[in-house]
Structures are given as C-alpha cells and as structure tokens.
Amino acid sequence: RKDRRPGEETVYVSKAVPQTQVDFEYDGPCMKTSVPGPRSQELTKQLGEIQNVGAINFFCNYEESRGNYLVDVDGNRMLDVYTQISSIPIGYNHPALLKLMSNPNNLSTFVNRPALGILPPETFPDTLTDSLLSVAPSGMTRVQTMACGSCSNENAYKAMFIWYKNKERGHNTPSDEDVSTCMVNQAPGCPDLSIMSFMGAFHGRTLGCLATTHSKAIHKLDVPSFDWPIAPFPRLRYPLEQFTRENAQEEARCLEEVEDLIVKWRQKGKPVAGIVIEPIQAEGGDNHASPNFFRSLRNIARKHGCAFHVDEVQTGGGCTGKFWAHEHWGMDDPADIVSFSKKLLTGGYYHKDELQADKAYRIFNTWMGDPSKNLFLSEVLNVIRRESLLEEVARSGRALLNGLYELQVCIRKRATSFTIIYPSILTGRARGQGTFCAIDVCDDATRTSILLKARNKGILLGGCGERSIRFRPALIFKEYHVHLFLNIFNDILAKHK
Amino acid sequence: RKDRRPGEETVYVSKAVPQTQVDFEYDGPCMKTSVPGPRSQELTKQLGEIQNVGAINFFCNYEESRGNYLVDVDGNRMLDVYTQISSIPIGYNHPALLKLMSNPNNLSTFVNRPALGILPPETFPDTLTDSLLSVAPSGMTRVQTMACGSCSNENAYKAMFIWYKNKERGHNTPSDEDVSTCMVNQAPGCPDLSIMSFMGAFHGRTLGCLATTHSKAIHKLDVPSFDWPIAPFPRLRYPLEQFTRENAQEEARCLEEVEDLIVKWRQKGKPVAGIVIEPIQAEGGDNHASPNFFRSLRNIARKHGCAFHVDEVQTGGGCTGKFWAHEHWGMDDPADIVSFSKKLLTGGYYHKDELQADKAYRIFNTWMGDPSKNLFLSEVLNVIRRESLLEEVARSGRALLNGLYELQVCIRKRATSFTIIYPSILTGRARGQGTFCAIDVCDDATRTSILLKARNKGILLGGCGERSIRFRPALIFKEYHVHLFLNIFNDILAKHK
C-alpha cells in the first residue's frame, strides 16, 4: 500500500482475519446509549457524595465483561484499548483466572493476608521462583514485592540511597551522628542525596516518586518537593527510522546534559545516587528513545557511580512484544533496579545483589505485597506462555502501527472531489513497540472530542501527554481486534467535523 | 486481688472461662519443634537467595491456621497475639470470609481489578456506604480508598497541602508561575509547606511518610528528608490515673512546644499545613496521651489554620474497644483527616468535605484501592456487629490489662523464701486500651529473650519501641484466650533466668 497515490479509495477496511483464539469473549462492540448512560450518571451522582468524581468515565459491569470487551452498567459493550490504565494483562474474566479462584486450595491465600516480611506462607519462595523470577530481567535474581507502583518506586529509591551511602562510608557502621541526626530528618543521617529524573517522566504520586514525575502540573502543584536534577528527555521525530541523524543529535544533546547535571548536583552537595527512567515515557506522551540512548545512559550512570533504575510499571508485562521493554536494548546488564506493577498485578522491583539493603527492616512495611496477586500472576504467565501471547502482541502491534501509519496519510473521497483530510487531525507521529502505540492529534480539544466519539462508537481509549492518544490493549488483543478498531477509528476520523 | 500482700501465693491461674464462641479454632497452642523449626529454616535459606530474610520469623501454614492460632510449616500451633503486625481483624480462616470467597457472585471482583478512579464497578458506591461509611468517624461522610497505609498517609498529606494552598490563594486559579515552577520541583508551585509530626511517631516508610516517622533509626537512615517540625510526644507515667498531675504537666509542656514550633516554622517560611498524630504511638512504643491532650492539640491546629490528621492505621478497627481509638476523646469534630489500613484490609482516609481536592487527578493513582478488600471489610464489619466484638474486646482488654498489672507486682514462691521476681523484668508500665496493650521490659536483650521463649511456648508476640512488648490480638481474642496467655506468660517470667 506504500505506493498509494492521492485519488485512490483508501478508507480502511478490515482484512479477513478470523476471530478464533479469544473464545470466551464477544464478537464486537455493542452500544445502547451514549456514554456515560443514565445508570452511570446516577451512580456518579451517588459516588459524588463520597468522593471527587471528576475523573470517573462510567461505571462498569465487570461480571459481564469478557476478554477485550468492557461492559458498562447501561449495557454498552466496548472494545477496551485502554485496559484500566494498562493494568489488565489477559482481558476480563479470563477462564484461567476464574478457574484459579474456584480452586478451594487457593481460598486461604485470599482470606489470610500475611505480613510477608516476617511470616511468609510456605509456598512463597516457590511462587516467586515460578512467577516473578521466571521473567526476571537479565542479570537479576532478586525481587521484592510491594503493593503498588508508587510503593515499588519509593522503595527502589530507598534501596539506591542505602546502597550509595553504604558505598560512600566504605560499608562501615553508621556513625553515632548519622544515627542521631536521621531521627530528626537532618544530615548526615538523612543525607542530601538526589535521584535524577527526566522531563516528561511519570514515576508515581507519593512524595518521593512525585519529585521524579514531570508529566503534568496537576500531579505536582502545591506538593513540597526535593531539589533533584531533571534532565531533558529526547524529543524525537517519528517514524524514528526516517530521522536517524536528527534523532541521534537530539539524544547526544540530552546525554551531555545528563552528565553536566550529575557533576553540577555533586558540586551542589546533592550527589545523584540513582537515575530513574521509563523505557518509553508513557503518561508523559509516549516518548521513545533509541536503544543506543539507553545504553549510553546506562554507561554514564556506571561511570559516575549512580544506580540505574528502569521503571517498567507501564511498559512491563509483554505489551511491547517483549516481556520487558528494556529487552529491546539488547543488553546483558541493562539496569541495577527494574520496578513493575500494573499488568504484573503485584508491585515490586528486581534488583542486582548489591542493591539489597544490608539490614532487615530497612526496606519493609506491613504487607510487602500480596500473595494473592502473585498467584494470579503465576497463572497469567502460564497463559502468556501457553498462548504465545508475546508473539501475538508483536503481530498485532505490527498491524496496529501499520494501520496508524496508513491513517496518517489516508485520504478520503468526499463527494466527487478528493481531499486530504486526516493530516489536519493526525500530526504524523504514529509510533509504538508491540501494541504499546500512540498517535498525536492536532490539539487537546480535538483529542477530547475524538476520544468521546470513539467511546460512543464502542472503542475505549486513553490520552497521554499534551495531545497523544495511547493504545494500551490487553495481551489478547489480536489482529482481528486491530482491524475492528482501525475500521471504527477510521470512520470516526472520516466523520470528524 | 488488689490487697494481695507479699507472701501470698499469686502465680497466675486461669479463671474458668469456657471456650465457646470461637468454634472454628483450636483449643490451645501445640508445639512440636523450637521455632523456627527445620522446615522454616530450610525455606528461609531458599528465600534468602531471593530477598533479605533478616526479619523472617518463620514460615506459616495459613491453610491450617484457625481463629487466634497461627500454624507454622513445622506443625507448631501458636496463640497469635501479634496478628501479622496487627492486621488480621477476625482471626485466620474465619468461616464468614471463606463463605464469601466461595460465592460465585464475588469471583469477578477478585479477577478484574479496576482503576477505581475512572471505571468503578456498579457496586462501588453501595459497598463504600455499607462498609467504610458505616463506621465513618464523627463529622465525616467522605472516604478515599488506597492500597496500603503508606499510600493513605502520603495522599492525606497531599490533600492537606492542596487544601492549605487553596486557602492561601483564596481559592483562585493557580498562577502561571505556580504551574511552571511545580514541573521542576521549585517554589512557588512546589511550596515550602510542612507537616508537623511527633518524636516516636510512625506513619510509614515512603519518603513523605518517612519525614514524619521518628520511631527507629533503621527506618530513616540514609534516606533524604524534609525539614519539617517535630514536636515532643508526652512521656507519661503509668498507670495514667495514678499520675494525673505529673502527666498533665508533661502534656502542657508538649502542647506549648507544638505552638512554638508552628510559629517558628511559619517564620522560617515553611508553614505547617497539617499536624499528624497517632492516638496511641504504636511502633514507637505504645505511648499514650490523655483525651485532654488530643482535644487541646486539635484546638491548636484549628487556631493556627493547620489541618489535623489522626493516623489510625494501627489503632483503628476495634482493637481499643471502640472502632476508632479517637472515639475515646469524646469529640464531635475530632479531626480533618483520619487514615486507616491494616485491620480495615484496605488502606484509605476519611476527610471532611473541605479537604477534598478541588480537581480530579490531584489525588489519584491507577488502582485507588482494591474492591476485593472492600468486600472482605464489609463481611468483617458484619461479623464485628453480629458477634458484638467491640464489647468482647473491651471485656478481654480489661482482663488482659488487669492480668498485666498483676504480673507486674507478682511475687513468686521460690524454694522456701519469698522473692519479688518480676519487678526486675517488668518495669511497671503496663498500659492499654481494649486489647491494645503493652508492657515494658527492663532492657532490649531481656525482651528478645522473653519473646523467643514465649514463641517456643506457643505464644506469638511482637516488640515495639526500645523495650516494650505489644499485644495485638485479633478482635476474637476472648477472655478465655487472655487467661491462656497469662498463664503461659507468667510461667515464662517465673522461669526467666
């Protein structure tokens, strides 16, 4: 289709990909009301008496939801390309998970939540080995579970601070001054160390994480923060392969700035203990960088004695076509810490041996995760393997990205004349890895309008950054679903304004 | 027994309280090996390849645990007076919770974890109303769930910062400077506001919480912090009713210091947006203060325009004989924010209407709690009501505290002479509310020795502070269990050294 010329009829039509593999789901969207429908509006009002409901999209009927389809309380059935902010790995009500739940041997795991750091269940080491460690990043044999993404990153930062200070004091016992000053938040016990992050990053919203988050003002406004260095994240041109030279220059500029900031913050007396980065900036607008950028960054971290923390909370779990997005970098030693949550169902982080805190209770809390989530994860990993879902994601991802490329250049027959329509809506920045894709829309208002229209046509999408639409389907999103989506989405773009 | 005189035989003997109400549990501890036994040691070694295991006590067989009894992997059955760091409300494998799990209508709640802030399930408003709001603190009709105690406090702090700044800017739109500076962690967008906390406090271990935690150096060492004011928590003499005058003086001293610090930090340019306090400092050593202290503190907060946050993560859920420990203060308007977790099974915080963030996405994360935990909580609250567990706790608590008082003055027949023995071990500081009790031991080494001996006799206890032993049984811990415990504990003290 690359040789298509203006004038050709190119409204996107689904290829005949049969629906076979997601047997337990529906055969397409089915809309009965606009969204939110009357029942959702009623419930939103009810919940408004209890909470801020400004972010509520609609209320869901999770019992009736299946596979890639989310059903709402008004009976609308939508193809879910957002999956609860990218956190549903194998779709709704997967039979394997329902089966797991109905196994009486598993009941006790749900009913008795242990304090994992002191009184773990007998199965805990084996479950970790079979689940999280079976997909451990290269070079890592240690993992610490946590309840959510923010706690994972907060504790990963603590692990880096502890590692850095132990290194600095030559692994000697902390001084009496260290011990007494830390109790009252003062140096040297609470040292002026920093974590370097990148503009556009999102690492969570608790106070430590928030100091490394720079995606939207609404996340950060009015919350005290730390004076930590913030490096520029490369602003690349897409498609990447068309702009290799410009992009390499931009990445070199950012890497130079990284080194400058490390030196500057050391001189300021706030040395950089660790660098945290997402393989693809997700919340910040699906910003990519090249494997070469990450390899260089990893080397800079090593050179300056900073720990290197790769935050895979949104990119991890298979959606890029590899289990971890950082695997695309092709490195044996990609990171010192890799944090996860969302699709992994449990939060936590892997770390290299030397990043393990030297003493008990330094990285600790009551629950330290939740074994019932580890149980689900084991089964999710079984399904991923049994159904070769990483290959499926790679295949669906290619179809999705190609479809998005085509939409960008698509021209449409209107009446008798031919008009180039979409370029005024889409800005030619389609990009992605696996099904972890995004496009940019001309402005925020247009994006909002398109997202709402898509929803009313039975396609649930999410935004990110200033004017991107992000695609975050489950791993069971097949080529069939890609084409179903592209047909409807094309239709919406065609009819826009 | 108050008129007991030296010479009387007072080895503590259980009163004949019949075991009736906790039908599903065992009839007493049963020890087969010392703890940790060989299987636990083997598993600890295995887990040591994956994690720091310095805090692991032993491995558990949660399937076989029942009610107040925790069974380990070596077949030892212990009376659990620590309950997973105070987080198991109605004992292990409670039939009501198992029944809930086996209801097929509930499966979907476990299998499909929603992003509650955008796509809640149909049942969410009703579940909140039936569960959390049915036990809401006085004056509060709003609640926000979170995944754990730390996230609850982090977000409560953010709510106080947002509230304070909105008040300060007269509820006007943030300036462009606010918006641009917050993106790079700088004032005025990220303002120099502070949260006041107390020496000995524990509010969690993520970076914001940790800046308000001052219980043990191991929690804080090497982690950067904020320059926030730390007030003295009253150091009272026990039993409180014997030292009312001295204690009132001590509390007045602390309150005066609170006001001084508020003024001082305002002058420093770091105004106190909120004050956070536990009704009983738990991790810090079970430090109590009088209702009058808390009432005065609440008034000081109001006078200086600071929000007042009561952290009930450990004290909440009924263990003090009231559902919330702050109910003992007898106030209609006890707080602006009350946070919870542990026995509530879900984290979260209640807040007054004006503490709700003015815009969506200011208090937000992917999961915002977990509806499956709300489901369990609903059932736990049913059980608490059906079985009148708060009254039971009050009754058991009286028996426990009286028993501890007696142990403190207990004298023991040794050979033919009578020797006062326990005063050299126990330091006369038995204290508590409900079953939330503690005693102090002469020194840390003796405490460790007693805790290990107790465990080998089938009693699982925890420490807190520098030399306290804390009692944190489940709400189904009856008088029967109190006397069972006291008998064994007396025996351990009697044989000590």
mmCIF file of N, CA and C in Angstrom, chain A residues 166-216:
data_model
loop_
_atom_site.group_PDB
_atom_site.id
_atom_site.type_symbol
_atom_site.label_atom_id
_atom_site.label_comp_id
_atom_site.label_asym_id
_atom_site.label_seq_id
_atom_site.Cartn_x
_atom_site.Cartn_y
_atom_site.Cartn_z
ATOM 1 N N ASN A 166 26.124 3.384 51.787
ATOM 2 C CA ASN A 166 26.996 2.297 52.260
ATOM 3 C C ASN A 166 28.319 2.296 51.507
ATOM 4 N N LYS A 167 28.224 2.536 50.206
ATOM 5 C CA LYS A 167 29.412 2.622 49.364
ATOM 6 C C LYS A 167 30.278 3.781 49.848
ATOM 7 N N GLU A 168 29.629 4.921 50.105
ATOM 8 C CA GLU A 168 30.336 6.138 50.493
ATOM 9 C C GLU A 168 31.061 5.979 51.824
ATOM 10 N N ARG A 169 30.436 5.285 52.753
ATOM 11 C CA ARG A 169 31.085 5.102 54.060
ATOM 12 C C ARG A 169 31.912 3.827 54.100
ATOM 13 N N GLY A 170 32.196 3.272 52.924
ATOM 14 C CA GLY A 170 33.058 2.094 52.851
ATOM 15 C C GLY A 170 32.473 0.901 53.586
ATOM 16 N N HIS A 171 31.161 0.809 53.603
ATOM 17 C CA HIS A 171 30.451 -0.294 54.263
ATOM 18 C C HIS A 171 30.770 -0.402 55.744
ATOM 19 N N ASN A 172 31.218 0.713 56.316
ATOM 20 C CA ASN A 172 31.413 0.732 57.771
ATOM 21 C C ASN A 172 30.102 1.024 58.479
ATOM 22 N N THR A 173 30.091 0.789 59.777
ATOM 23 C CA THR A 173 28.924 1.083 60.589
ATOM 24 C C THR A 173 28.618 2.578 60.546
ATOM 25 N N PRO A 174 27.347 2.935 60.473
ATOM 26 C CA PRO A 174 27.000 4.362 60.515
ATOM 27 C C PRO A 174 27.507 4.999 61.808
ATOM 28 N N SER A 175 27.866 6.254 61.732
ATOM 29 C CA SER A 175 28.360 6.946 62.931
ATOM 30 C C SER A 175 27.208 7.256 63.879
ATOM 31 N N ASP A 176 27.545 7.584 65.111
ATOM 32 C CA ASP A 176 26.522 7.993 66.074
ATOM 33 C C ASP A 176 25.781 9.222 65.562
ATOM 34 N N GLU A 177 26.521 10.099 64.881
ATOM 35 C CA GLU A 177 25.898 11.301 64.347
ATOM 36 C C GLU A 177 24.886 10.944 63.246
ATOM 37 N N ASP A 178 25.271 9.991 62.386
ATOM 38 C CA ASP A 178 24.322 9.504 61.373
ATOM 39 C C ASP A 178 23.024 9.062 62.049
ATOM 40 N N VAL A 179 23.184 8.255 63.084
ATOM 41 C CA VAL A 179 22.023 7.643 63.731
ATOM 42 C C VAL A 179 21.164 8.694 64.431
ATOM 43 N N SER A 180 21.833 9.638 65.124
ATOM 44 C CA SER A 180 21.024 10.605 65.884
ATOM 45 C C SER A 180 20.387 11.647 64.960
ATOM 46 N N THR A 181 21.109 12.088 63.935
ATOM 47 C CA THR A 181 20.539 13.127 63.072
ATOM 48 C C THR A 181 19.396 12.595 62.214
ATOM 49 N N CYS A 182 19.461 11.335 61.832
ATOM 50 C CA CYS A 182 18.401 10.818 60.952
ATOM 51 C C CYS A 182 17.053 10.835 61.663
ATOM 52 N N MET A 183 17.070 10.714 62.978
ATOM 53 C CA MET A 183 15.803 10.693 63.721
ATOM 54 C C MET A 183 15.058 12.028 63.624
ATOM 55 N N VAL A 184 15.793 13.083 63.349
ATOM 56 C CA VAL A 184 15.157 14.407 63.238
ATOM 57 C C VAL A 184 15.308 14.989 61.827
ATOM 58 N N ASN A 185 15.397 14.089 60.831
ATOM 59 C CA ASN A 185 15.366 14.479 59.409
ATOM 60 C C ASN A 185 16.578 15.280 58.947
ATOM 61 N N GLN A 186 17.658 15.297 59.727
ATOM 62 C CA GLN A 186 18.797 16.147 59.377
ATOM 63 C C GLN A 186 19.977 15.349 58.819
ATOM 64 N N ALA A 187 20.809 16.013 58.024
ATOM 65 C CA ALA A 187 22.070 15.437 57.577
ATOM 66 C C ALA A 187 23.030 15.358 58.774
ATOM 67 N N PRO A 188 23.970 14.442 58.799
ATOM 68 C CA PRO A 188 24.288 13.481 57.741
ATOM 69 C C PRO A 188 23.391 12.235 57.720
ATOM 70 N N GLY A 189 22.586 12.013 58.759
ATOM 71 C CA GLY A 189 21.766 10.791 58.814
ATOM 72 C C GLY A 189 20.751 10.720 57.683
ATOM 73 N N CYS A 190 20.078 11.857 57.431
ATOM 74 C CA CYS A 190 19.217 11.986 56.244
ATOM 75 C C CYS A 190 19.996 12.841 55.251
ATOM 76 N N PRO A 191 20.756 12.221 54.380
ATOM 77 C CA PRO A 191 21.718 12.957 53.548
ATOM 78 C C PRO A 191 21.031 13.707 52.413
ATOM 79 N N ASP A 192 21.728 14.688 51.886
ATOM 80 C CA ASP A 192 21.269 15.412 50.701
ATOM 81 C C ASP A 192 21.660 14.646 49.447
ATOM 82 N N LEU A 193 21.008 13.516 49.246
ATOM 83 C CA LEU A 193 21.227 12.768 48.009
ATOM 84 C C LEU A 193 20.065 13.049 47.070
ATOM 85 N N SER A 194 20.281 12.769 45.797
ATOM 86 C CA SER A 194 19.212 13.041 44.832
ATOM 87 C C SER A 194 19.011 11.868 43.886
ATOM 88 N N ILE A 195 17.845 11.853 43.269
ATOM 89 C CA ILE A 195 17.550 10.923 42.172
ATOM 90 C C ILE A 195 17.365 11.782 40.924
ATOM 91 N N MET A 196 18.079 11.444 39.865
ATOM 92 C CA MET A 196 17.891 12.184 38.606
ATOM 93 C C MET A 196 16.716 11.591 37.830
ATOM 94 N N SER A 197 15.856 12.482 37.335
ATOM 95 C CA SER A 197 14.734 12.032 36.509
ATOM 96 C C SER A 197 14.705 12.871 35.230
ATOM 97 N N PHE A 198 13.714 12.639 34.400
ATOM 98 C CA PHE A 198 13.663 13.297 33.087
ATOM 99 C C PHE A 198 12.364 14.086 32.914
ATOM 100 N N MET A 199 12.453 15.201 32.214
ATOM 101 C CA MET A 199 11.239 15.959 31.895
ATOM 102 C C MET A 199 10.277 15.034 31.149
ATOM 103 N N GLY A 200 9.015 15.106 31.521
ATOM 104 C CA GLY A 200 8.015 14.253 30.882
ATOM 105 C C GLY A 200 7.836 12.908 31.561
ATOM 106 N N ALA A 201 8.676 12.642 32.575
ATOM 107 C CA ALA A 201 8.611 11.334 33.250
ATOM 108 C C ALA A 201 7.391 11.227 34.141
ATOM 109 N N PHE A 202 6.949 10.006 34.345
ATOM 110 C CA PHE A 202 5.946 9.724 35.369
ATOM 111 C C PHE A 202 6.401 8.501 36.145
ATOM 112 N N HIS A 203 6.613 8.676 37.465
ATOM 113 C CA HIS A 203 7.039 7.560 38.300
ATOM 114 C C HIS A 203 6.143 7.389 39.526
ATOM 115 N N GLY A 204 5.002 8.067 39.552
ATOM 116 C CA GLY A 204 4.113 7.914 40.694
ATOM 117 C C GLY A 204 3.873 9.237 41.387
ATOM 118 N N ARG A 205 3.011 9.184 42.431
ATOM 119 C CA ARG A 205 2.491 10.412 43.003
ATOM 120 C C ARG A 205 2.715 10.555 44.497
ATOM 121 N N THR A 206 3.334 9.583 45.129
ATOM 122 C CA THR A 206 3.723 9.777 46.526
ATOM 123 C C THR A 206 4.931 10.724 46.524
ATOM 124 N N LEU A 207 5.278 11.285 47.685
ATOM 125 C CA LEU A 207 6.176 12.443 47.662
ATOM 126 C C LEU A 207 7.551 12.176 47.054
ATOM 127 N N GLY A 208 8.120 10.995 47.315
ATOM 128 C CA GLY A 208 9.402 10.667 46.700
ATOM 129 C C GLY A 208 9.258 10.496 45.198
ATOM 130 N N CYS A 209 8.305 9.671 44.801
ATOM 131 C CA CYS A 209 8.050 9.449 43.369
ATOM 132 C C CYS A 209 7.713 10.756 42.672
ATOM 133 N N LEU A 210 6.907 11.566 43.319
ATOM 134 C CA LEU A 210 6.411 12.796 42.699
ATOM 135 C C LEU A 210 7.555 13.761 42.392
ATOM 136 N N ALA A 211 8.620 13.686 43.190
ATOM 137 C CA ALA A 211 9.779 14.545 42.930
ATOM 138 C C ALA A 211 10.488 14.137 41.643
ATOM 139 N N THR A 212 10.165 12.963 41.116
ATOM 140 C CA THR A 212 10.779 12.496 39.859
ATOM 141 C C THR A 212 9.764 12.464 38.715
ATOM 142 N N THR A 213 8.557 12.910 38.997
ATOM 143 C CA THR A 213 7.480 12.944 38.000
ATOM 144 C C THR A 213 7.384 14.356 37.432
ATOM 145 N N HIS A 214 7.370 14.463 36.113
ATOM 146 C CA HIS A 214 7.298 15.783 35.467
ATOM 147 C C HIS A 214 6.472 15.673 34.201
ATOM 148 N N SER A 215 5.263 15.144 34.349
ATOM 149 C CA SER A 215 4.428 14.979 33.162
ATOM 150 C C SER A 215 3.346 16.050 33.078
ATOM 151 N N LYS A 216 2.612 16.259 34.189
ATOM 152 C CA LYS A 216 1.547 17.263 34.159
ATOM 153 C C LYS A 216 1.537 18.056 35.466
#
